[in-house]
mmCIF file of C-alpha atoms in Angstrom:
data_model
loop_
_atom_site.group_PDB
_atom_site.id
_atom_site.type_symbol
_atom_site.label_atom_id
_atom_site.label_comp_id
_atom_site.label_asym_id
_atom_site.label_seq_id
_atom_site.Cartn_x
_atom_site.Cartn_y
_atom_site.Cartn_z
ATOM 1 C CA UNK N 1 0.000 0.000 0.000
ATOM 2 C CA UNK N 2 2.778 2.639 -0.359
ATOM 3 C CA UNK N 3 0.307 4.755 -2.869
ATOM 4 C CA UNK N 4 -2.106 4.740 0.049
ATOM 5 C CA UNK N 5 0.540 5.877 2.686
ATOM 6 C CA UNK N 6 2.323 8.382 0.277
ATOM 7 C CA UNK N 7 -0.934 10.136 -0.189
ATOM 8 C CA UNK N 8 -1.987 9.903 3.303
ATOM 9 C CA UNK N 9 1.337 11.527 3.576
ATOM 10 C CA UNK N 10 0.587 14.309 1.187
ATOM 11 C CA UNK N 11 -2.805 14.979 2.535
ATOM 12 C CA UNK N 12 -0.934 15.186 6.389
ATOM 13 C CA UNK N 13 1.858 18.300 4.865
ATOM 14 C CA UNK N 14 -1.137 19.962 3.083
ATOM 15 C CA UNK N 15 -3.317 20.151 6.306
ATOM 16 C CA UNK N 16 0.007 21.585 8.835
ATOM 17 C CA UNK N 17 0.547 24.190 5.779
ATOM 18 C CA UNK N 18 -3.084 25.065 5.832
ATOM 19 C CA UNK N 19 -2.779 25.285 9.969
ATOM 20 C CA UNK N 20 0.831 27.254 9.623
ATOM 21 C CA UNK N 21 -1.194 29.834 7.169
ATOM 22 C CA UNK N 22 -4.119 30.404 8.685
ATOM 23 C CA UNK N 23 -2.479 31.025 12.301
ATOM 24 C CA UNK N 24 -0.366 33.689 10.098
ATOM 25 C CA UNK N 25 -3.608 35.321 8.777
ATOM 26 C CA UNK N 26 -4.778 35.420 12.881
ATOM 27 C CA UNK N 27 -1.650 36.694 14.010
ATOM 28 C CA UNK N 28 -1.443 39.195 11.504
ATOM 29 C CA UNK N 29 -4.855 40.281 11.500
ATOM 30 C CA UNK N 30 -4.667 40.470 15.713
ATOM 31 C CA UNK N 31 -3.012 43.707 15.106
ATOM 32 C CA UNK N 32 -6.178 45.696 14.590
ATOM 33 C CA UNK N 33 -8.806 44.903 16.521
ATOM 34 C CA UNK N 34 -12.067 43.551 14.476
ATOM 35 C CA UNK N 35 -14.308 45.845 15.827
ATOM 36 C CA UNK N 36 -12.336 49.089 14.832
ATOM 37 C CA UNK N 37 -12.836 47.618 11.149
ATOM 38 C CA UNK N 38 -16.779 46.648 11.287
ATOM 39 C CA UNK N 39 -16.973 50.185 12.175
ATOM 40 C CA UNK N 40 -14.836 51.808 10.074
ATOM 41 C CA UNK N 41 -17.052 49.255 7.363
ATOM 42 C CA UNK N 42 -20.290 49.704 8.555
ATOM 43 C CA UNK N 43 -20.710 52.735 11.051
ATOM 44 C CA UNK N 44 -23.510 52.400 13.374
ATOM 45 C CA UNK N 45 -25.622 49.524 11.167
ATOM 46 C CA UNK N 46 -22.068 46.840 12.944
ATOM 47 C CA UNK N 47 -24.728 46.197 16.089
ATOM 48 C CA UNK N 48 -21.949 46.981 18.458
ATOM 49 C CA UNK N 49 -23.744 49.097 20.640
ATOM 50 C CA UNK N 50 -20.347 48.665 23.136
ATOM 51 C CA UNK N 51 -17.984 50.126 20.837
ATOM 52 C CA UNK N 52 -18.818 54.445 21.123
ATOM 53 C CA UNK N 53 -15.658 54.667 18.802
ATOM 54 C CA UNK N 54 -17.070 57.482 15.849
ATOM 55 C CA UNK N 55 -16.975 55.761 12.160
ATOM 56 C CA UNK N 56 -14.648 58.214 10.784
ATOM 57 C CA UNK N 57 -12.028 57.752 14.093
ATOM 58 C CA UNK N 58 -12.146 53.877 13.557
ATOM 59 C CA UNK N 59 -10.850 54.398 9.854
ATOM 60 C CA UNK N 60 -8.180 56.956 11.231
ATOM 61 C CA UNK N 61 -7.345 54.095 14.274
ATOM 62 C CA UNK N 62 -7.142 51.394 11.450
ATOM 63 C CA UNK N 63 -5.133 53.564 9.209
ATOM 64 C CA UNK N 64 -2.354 54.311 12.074
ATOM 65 C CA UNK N 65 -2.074 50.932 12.875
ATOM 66 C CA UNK N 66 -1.367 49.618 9.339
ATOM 67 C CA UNK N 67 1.060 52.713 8.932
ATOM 68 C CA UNK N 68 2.567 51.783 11.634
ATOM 69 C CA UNK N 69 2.963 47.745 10.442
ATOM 70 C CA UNK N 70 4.238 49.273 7.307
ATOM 71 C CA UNK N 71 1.514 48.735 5.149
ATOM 72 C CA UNK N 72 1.150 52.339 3.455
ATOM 73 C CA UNK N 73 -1.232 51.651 0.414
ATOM 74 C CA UNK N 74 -3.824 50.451 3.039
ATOM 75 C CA UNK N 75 -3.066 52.916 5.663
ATOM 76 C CA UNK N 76 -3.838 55.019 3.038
ATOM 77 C CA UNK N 77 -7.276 54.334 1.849
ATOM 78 C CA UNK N 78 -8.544 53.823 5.300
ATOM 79 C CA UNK N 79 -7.375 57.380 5.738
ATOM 80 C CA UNK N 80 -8.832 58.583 3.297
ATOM 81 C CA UNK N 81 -12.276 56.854 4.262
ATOM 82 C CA UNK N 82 -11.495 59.016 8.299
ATOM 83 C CA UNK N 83 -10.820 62.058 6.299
ATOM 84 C CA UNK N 84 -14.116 62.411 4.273
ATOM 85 C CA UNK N 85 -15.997 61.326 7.163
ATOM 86 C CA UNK N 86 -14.323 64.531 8.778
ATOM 87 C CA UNK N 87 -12.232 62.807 11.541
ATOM 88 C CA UNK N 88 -8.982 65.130 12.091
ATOM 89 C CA UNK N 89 -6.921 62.488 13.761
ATOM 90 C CA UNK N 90 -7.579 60.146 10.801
ATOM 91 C CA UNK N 91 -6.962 63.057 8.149
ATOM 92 C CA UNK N 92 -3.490 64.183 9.640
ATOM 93 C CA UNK N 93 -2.900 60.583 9.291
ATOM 94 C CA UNK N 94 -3.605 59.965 5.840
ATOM 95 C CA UNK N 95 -1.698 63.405 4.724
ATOM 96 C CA UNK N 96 1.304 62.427 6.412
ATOM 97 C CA UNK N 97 1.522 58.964 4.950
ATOM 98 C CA UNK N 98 1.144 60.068 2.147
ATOM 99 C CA UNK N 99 4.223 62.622 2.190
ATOM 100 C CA UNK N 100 5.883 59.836 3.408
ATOM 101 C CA UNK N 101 6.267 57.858 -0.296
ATOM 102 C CA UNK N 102 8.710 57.753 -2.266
ATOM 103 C CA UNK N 103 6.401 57.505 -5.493
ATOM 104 C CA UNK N 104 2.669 57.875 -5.869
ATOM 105 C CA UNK N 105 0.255 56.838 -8.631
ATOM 106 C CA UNK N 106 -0.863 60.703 -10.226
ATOM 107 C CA UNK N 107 -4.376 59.939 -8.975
ATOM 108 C CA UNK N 108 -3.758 58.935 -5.485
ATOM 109 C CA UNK N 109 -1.634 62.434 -5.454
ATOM 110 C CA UNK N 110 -4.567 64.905 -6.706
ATOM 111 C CA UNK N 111 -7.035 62.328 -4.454
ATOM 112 C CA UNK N 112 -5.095 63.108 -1.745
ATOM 113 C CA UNK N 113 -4.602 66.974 -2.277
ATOM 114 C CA UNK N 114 -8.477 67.433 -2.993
ATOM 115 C CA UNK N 115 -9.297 66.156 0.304
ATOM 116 C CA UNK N 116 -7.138 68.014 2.148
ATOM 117 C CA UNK N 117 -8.232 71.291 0.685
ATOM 118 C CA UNK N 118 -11.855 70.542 1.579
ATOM 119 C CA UNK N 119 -10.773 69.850 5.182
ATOM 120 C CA UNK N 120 -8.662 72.411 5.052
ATOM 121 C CA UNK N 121 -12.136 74.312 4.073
ATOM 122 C CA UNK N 122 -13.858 74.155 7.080
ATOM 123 C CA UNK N 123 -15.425 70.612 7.828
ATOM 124 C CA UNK N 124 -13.220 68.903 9.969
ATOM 125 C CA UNK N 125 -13.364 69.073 14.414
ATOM 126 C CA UNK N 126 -10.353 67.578 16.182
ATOM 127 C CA UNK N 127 -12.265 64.685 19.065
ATOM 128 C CA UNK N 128 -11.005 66.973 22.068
ATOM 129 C CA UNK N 129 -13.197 69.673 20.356
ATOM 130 C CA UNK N 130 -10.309 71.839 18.749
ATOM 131 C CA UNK N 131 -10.156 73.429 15.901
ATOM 132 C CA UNK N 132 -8.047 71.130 13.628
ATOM 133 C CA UNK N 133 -8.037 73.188 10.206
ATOM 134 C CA UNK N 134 -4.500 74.873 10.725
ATOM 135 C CA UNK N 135 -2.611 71.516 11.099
ATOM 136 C CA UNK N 136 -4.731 70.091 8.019
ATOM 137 C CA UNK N 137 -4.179 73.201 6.111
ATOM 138 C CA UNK N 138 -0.126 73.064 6.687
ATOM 139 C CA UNK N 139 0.212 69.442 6.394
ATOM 140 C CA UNK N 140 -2.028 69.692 2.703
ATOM 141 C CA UNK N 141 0.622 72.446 1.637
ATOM 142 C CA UNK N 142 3.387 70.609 2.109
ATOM 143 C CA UNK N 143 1.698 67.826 -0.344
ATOM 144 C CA UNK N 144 1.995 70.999 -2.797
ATOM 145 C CA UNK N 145 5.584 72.080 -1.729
ATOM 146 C CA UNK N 146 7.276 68.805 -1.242
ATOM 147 C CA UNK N 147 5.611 66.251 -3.387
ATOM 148 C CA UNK N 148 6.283 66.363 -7.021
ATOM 149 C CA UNK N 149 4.622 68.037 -8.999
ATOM 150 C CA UNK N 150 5.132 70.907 -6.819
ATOM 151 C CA UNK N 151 3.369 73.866 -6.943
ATOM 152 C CA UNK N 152 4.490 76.924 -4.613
ATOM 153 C CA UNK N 153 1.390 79.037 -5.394
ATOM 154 C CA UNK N 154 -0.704 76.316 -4.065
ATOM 155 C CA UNK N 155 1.466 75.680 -1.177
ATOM 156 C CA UNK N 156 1.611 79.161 -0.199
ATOM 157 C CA UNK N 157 -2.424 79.705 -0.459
ATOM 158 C CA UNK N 158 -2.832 77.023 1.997
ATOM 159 C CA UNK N 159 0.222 78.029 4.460
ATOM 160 C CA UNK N 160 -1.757 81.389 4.470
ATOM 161 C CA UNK N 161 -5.080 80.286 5.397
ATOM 162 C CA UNK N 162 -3.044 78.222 8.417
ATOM 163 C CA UNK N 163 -1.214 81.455 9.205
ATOM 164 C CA UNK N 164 -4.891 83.380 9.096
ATOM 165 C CA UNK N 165 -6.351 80.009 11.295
ATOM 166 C CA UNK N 166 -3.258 80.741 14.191
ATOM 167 C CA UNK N 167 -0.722 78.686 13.011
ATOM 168 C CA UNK N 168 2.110 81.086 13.536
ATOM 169 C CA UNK N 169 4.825 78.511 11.317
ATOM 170 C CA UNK N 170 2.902 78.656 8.562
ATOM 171 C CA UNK N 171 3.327 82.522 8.527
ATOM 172 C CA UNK N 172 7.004 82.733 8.164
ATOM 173 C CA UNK N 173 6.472 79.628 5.145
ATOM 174 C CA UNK N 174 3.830 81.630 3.048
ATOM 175 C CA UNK N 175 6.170 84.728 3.486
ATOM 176 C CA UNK N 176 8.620 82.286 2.190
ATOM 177 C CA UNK N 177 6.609 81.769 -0.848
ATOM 178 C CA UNK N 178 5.800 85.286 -1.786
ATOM 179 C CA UNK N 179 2.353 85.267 0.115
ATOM 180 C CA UNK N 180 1.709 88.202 2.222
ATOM 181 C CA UNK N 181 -0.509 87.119 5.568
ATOM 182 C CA UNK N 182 -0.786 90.684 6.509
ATOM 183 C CA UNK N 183 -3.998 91.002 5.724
ATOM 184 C CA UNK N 184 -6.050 88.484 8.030
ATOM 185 C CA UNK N 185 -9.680 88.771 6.275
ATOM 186 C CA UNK N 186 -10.823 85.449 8.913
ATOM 187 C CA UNK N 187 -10.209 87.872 12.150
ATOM 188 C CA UNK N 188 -10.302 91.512 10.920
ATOM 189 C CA UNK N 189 -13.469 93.879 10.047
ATOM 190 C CA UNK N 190 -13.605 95.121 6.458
ATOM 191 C CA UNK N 191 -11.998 98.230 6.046
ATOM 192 C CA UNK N 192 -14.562 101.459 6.387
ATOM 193 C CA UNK N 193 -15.591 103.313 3.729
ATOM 194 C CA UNK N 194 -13.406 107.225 3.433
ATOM 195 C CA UNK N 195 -16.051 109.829 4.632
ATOM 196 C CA UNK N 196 -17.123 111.968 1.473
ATOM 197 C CA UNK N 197 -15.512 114.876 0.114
ATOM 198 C CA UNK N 198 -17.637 117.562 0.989
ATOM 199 C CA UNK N 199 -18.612 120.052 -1.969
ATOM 200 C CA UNK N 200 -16.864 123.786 -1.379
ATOM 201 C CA UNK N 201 -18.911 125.739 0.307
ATOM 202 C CA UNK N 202 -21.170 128.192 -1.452
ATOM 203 C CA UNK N 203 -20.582 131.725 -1.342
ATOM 204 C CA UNK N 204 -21.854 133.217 1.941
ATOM 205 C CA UNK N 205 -24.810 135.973 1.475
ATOM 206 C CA UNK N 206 -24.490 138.936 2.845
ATOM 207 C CA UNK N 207 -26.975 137.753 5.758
ATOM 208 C CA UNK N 208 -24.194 136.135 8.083
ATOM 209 C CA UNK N 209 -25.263 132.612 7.913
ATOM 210 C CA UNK N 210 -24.064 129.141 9.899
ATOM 211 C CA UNK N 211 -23.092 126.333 8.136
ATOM 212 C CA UNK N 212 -23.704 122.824 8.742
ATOM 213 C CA UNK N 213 -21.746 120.616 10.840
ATOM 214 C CA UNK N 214 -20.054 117.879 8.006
ATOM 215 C CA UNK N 215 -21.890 114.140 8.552
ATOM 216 C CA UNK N 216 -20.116 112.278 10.924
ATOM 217 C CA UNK N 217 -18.076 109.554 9.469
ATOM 218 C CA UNK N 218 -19.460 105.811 8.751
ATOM 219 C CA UNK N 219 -17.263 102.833 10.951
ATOM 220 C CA UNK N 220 -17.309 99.598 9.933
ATOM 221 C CA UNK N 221 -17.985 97.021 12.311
ATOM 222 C CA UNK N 222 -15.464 94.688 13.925
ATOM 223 C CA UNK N 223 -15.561 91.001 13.387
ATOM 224 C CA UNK N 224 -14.160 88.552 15.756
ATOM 225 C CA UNK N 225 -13.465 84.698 14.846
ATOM 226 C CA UNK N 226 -14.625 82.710 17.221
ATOM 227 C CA UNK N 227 -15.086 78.899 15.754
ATOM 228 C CA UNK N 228 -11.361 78.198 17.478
ATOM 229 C CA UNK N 229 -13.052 78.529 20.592
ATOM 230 C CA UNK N 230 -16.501 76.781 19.810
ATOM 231 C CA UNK N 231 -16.333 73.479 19.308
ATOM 232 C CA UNK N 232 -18.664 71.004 17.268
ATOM 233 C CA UNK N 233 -19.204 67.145 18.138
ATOM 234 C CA UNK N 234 -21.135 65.496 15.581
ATOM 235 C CA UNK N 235 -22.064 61.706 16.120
ATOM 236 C CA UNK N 236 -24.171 59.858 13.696
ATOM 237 C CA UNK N 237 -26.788 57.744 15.205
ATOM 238 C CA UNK N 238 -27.788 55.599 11.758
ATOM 239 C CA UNK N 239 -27.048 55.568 8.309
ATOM 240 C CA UNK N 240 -29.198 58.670 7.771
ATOM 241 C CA UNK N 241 -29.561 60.737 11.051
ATOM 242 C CA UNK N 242 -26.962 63.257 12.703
ATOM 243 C CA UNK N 243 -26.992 64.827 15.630
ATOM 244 C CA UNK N 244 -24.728 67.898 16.754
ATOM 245 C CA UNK N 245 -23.566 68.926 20.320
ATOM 246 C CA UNK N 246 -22.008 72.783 20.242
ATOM 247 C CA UNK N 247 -20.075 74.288 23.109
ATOM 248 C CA UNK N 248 -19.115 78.000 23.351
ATOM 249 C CA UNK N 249 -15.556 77.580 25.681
ATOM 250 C CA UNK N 250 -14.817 81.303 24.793
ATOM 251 C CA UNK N 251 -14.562 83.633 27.810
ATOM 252 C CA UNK N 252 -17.736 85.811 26.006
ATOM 253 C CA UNK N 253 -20.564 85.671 24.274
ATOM 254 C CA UNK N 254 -21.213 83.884 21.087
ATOM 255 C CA UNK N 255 -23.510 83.647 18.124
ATOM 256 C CA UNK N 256 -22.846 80.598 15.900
ATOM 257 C CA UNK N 257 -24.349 79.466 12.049
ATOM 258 C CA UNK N 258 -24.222 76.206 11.268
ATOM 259 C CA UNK N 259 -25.856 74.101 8.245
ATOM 260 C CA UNK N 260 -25.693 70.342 7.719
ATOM 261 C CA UNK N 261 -23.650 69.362 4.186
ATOM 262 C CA UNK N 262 -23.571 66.235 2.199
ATOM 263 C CA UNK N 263 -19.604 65.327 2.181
ATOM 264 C CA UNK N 264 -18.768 69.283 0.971
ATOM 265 C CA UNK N 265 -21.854 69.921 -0.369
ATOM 266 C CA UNK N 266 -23.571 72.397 1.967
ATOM 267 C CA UNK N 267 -27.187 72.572 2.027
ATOM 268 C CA UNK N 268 -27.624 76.812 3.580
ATOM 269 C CA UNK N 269 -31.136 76.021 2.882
ATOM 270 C CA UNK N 270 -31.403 74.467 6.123
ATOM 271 C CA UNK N 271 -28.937 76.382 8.455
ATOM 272 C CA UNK N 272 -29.658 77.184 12.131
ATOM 273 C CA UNK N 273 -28.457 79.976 14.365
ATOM 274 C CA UNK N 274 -27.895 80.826 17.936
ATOM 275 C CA UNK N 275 -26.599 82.486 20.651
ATOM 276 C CA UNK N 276 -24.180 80.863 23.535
ATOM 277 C CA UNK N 277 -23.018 82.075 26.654
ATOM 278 C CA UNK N 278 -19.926 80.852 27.954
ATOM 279 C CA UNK N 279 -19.707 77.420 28.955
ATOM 280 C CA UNK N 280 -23.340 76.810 27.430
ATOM 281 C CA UNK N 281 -24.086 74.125 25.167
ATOM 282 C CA UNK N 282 -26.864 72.956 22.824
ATOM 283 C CA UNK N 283 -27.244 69.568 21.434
ATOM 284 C CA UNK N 284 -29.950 67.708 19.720
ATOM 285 C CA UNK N 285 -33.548 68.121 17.540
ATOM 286 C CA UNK N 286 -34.768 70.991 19.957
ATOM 287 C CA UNK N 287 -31.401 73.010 19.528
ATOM 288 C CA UNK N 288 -31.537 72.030 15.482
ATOM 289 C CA UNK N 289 -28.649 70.080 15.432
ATOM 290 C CA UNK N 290 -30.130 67.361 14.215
ATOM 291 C CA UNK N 291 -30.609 66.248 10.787
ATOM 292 C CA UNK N 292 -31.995 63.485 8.742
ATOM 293 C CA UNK N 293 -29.876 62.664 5.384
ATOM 294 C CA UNK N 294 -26.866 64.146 6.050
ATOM 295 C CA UNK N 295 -23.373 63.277 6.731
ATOM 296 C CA UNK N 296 -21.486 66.639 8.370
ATOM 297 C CA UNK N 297 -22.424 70.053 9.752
ATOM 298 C CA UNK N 298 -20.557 73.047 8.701
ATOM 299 C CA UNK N 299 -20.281 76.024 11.217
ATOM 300 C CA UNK N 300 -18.828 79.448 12.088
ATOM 301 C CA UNK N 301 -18.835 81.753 15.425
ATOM 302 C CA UNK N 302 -18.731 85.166 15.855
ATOM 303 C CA UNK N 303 -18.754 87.553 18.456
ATOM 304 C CA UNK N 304 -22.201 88.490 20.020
ATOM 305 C CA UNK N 305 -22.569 92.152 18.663
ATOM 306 C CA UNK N 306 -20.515 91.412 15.325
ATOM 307 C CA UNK N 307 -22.397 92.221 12.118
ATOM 308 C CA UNK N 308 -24.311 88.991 10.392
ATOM 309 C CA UNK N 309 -21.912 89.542 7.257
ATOM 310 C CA UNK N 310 -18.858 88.649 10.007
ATOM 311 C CA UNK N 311 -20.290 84.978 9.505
ATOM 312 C CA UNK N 312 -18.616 82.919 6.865
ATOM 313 C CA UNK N 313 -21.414 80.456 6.097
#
């Protein structure tokens, strides 16, 4: 019977290869825990009413991990996936990886540099409630500066708006590039219109007459940014529904905009205002932060008194 035995044999090395691979696939898929990716997958519809982990900070979380095990192509599009859901953590993440190769596919480039000028835009909220924009904005400009094929217009745009956000590196870097930052249009009132020339006076009668006092000159009002200072949880409770939570920590009063968007399509057909002391909060369908069919809210602060134009929604 050696045919017998010789496949018996055969069949015995085929089953200990099959063991050796899949306790390879277990080991190396034990480095990111399954229930970061069924969110990351799924959001809310995984079931795992346990897990409180945000969909779009369970991509970043997945993406860091397989950065970190060297795996940059799928760091990257789980990045990617954190980014446009608006997690900051997960969108620094992405940006930096991809800086980090040595050669990218023209696509995956422009990909990359389109999402990090819409986060750069305005729709992105670090998880401790800061305003996460100015790193975004820098890191995004050095995708233009450093990553062929450069552009130092582009870079310089983007250092500015970090500059005009309070990144105070990002200054001295759009200087660099020929970009003035002295004008700060996110922080500073427009400037006011001159007072008119007044005509030359006619000639006086005879009758001694008084003339009028000239108008008194037209001010501009201030505006103050505020959004560093407000922050803007947003948590999505199905595949359809949102629901915001905003918190003035500024040491005055606030009045806030915000409108709920589609990835960067903003709908300001169905924007909501209001006014926060400090330390006060709204949150929910009474406050209108919540939405049905959307994916992200967009929002600005400005000081209590400032003009409604002040507002960049």
């Amino acid at each position: 019977m050696p045919t017998v035995a010789g496949g018996t044999l055969r069949r015995m090395r085929f089953s200990a290869h099959a063991v050796v691979a899949s306790l390879l696939l277990v080991a190396c898929g034990a480095t990111i825990p399954k229930a970061e990716l069924d969110r990351c997958k799924l959001g809310v519809a995984d079931g795992n009413d346990a897990y409180t982990v945000r969909q779009g900070a369970a991509c970043g979380r997945v993406a860091k991990r397989l950065a970190a095990d060297e795996r940059p192509v799928e760091a990257m599009g789980y990045g990617r996936k954190a980014c446009e859901l608006q997690d900051a953590r997960g969108c620094l993440e992405y940006l930096a990886v991809v800086r980090s190769q040595p050669s990218l596919p023209p696509d995956e480039l422009m990909r990359a540099r389109a999402t990090g000028e819409k986060a750069c835009a305005g729709m992105v909220v670090g998880s401790d409630g800061t305003d996460a924009r100015p790193a975004i904005c820098a890191r995004t400009a050095e995708l233009y500066q450093d990553v062929e094929p450069r552009s130092a217009s582009d870079a310089g745009r983007l250092y500015a708006r970090a500059c005009k956000l309070g990144d105070d590196r990002s200054c001295a870097r759009a200087t660099a590039l020929g970009i003035s930052v002295d004008d700060r249009p996110l922080a500073v009132a427009p400037k006011a219109a001159p007072p008119p020339v007044a005509p030359p006076p006619p000639p006086l009668p005879r009758a001694t007459a008084t003339a009028a006092p000239p108008p008194p000159a037209v001010t501009a009002p201030s505006c103050h940014e505020m959004r560093p200072c407000v922050s803007l949880d947003v948590q999505q409770r199905n595949t359809s529904e949102i629901v915001g939570t905003l918190t003035n920590h500024c040491s005055g009063t606030v009045t806030c905009t915000w409108c709920p968007s589609r990835a960067d399509q903003v709908d300001k057909g169905a924007c909501h205002s209001a006014t926060l002391a400090p330390g006060e909060a709204r949150s929910g369908q009474e406050a209108g932060l919540w939405y049905d069919g959307y994916n992200a809210l967009a929002y600005d602060c400005m000081g209590e008194h400032d003009a409604p134009g002040c507002l960049g929604m």
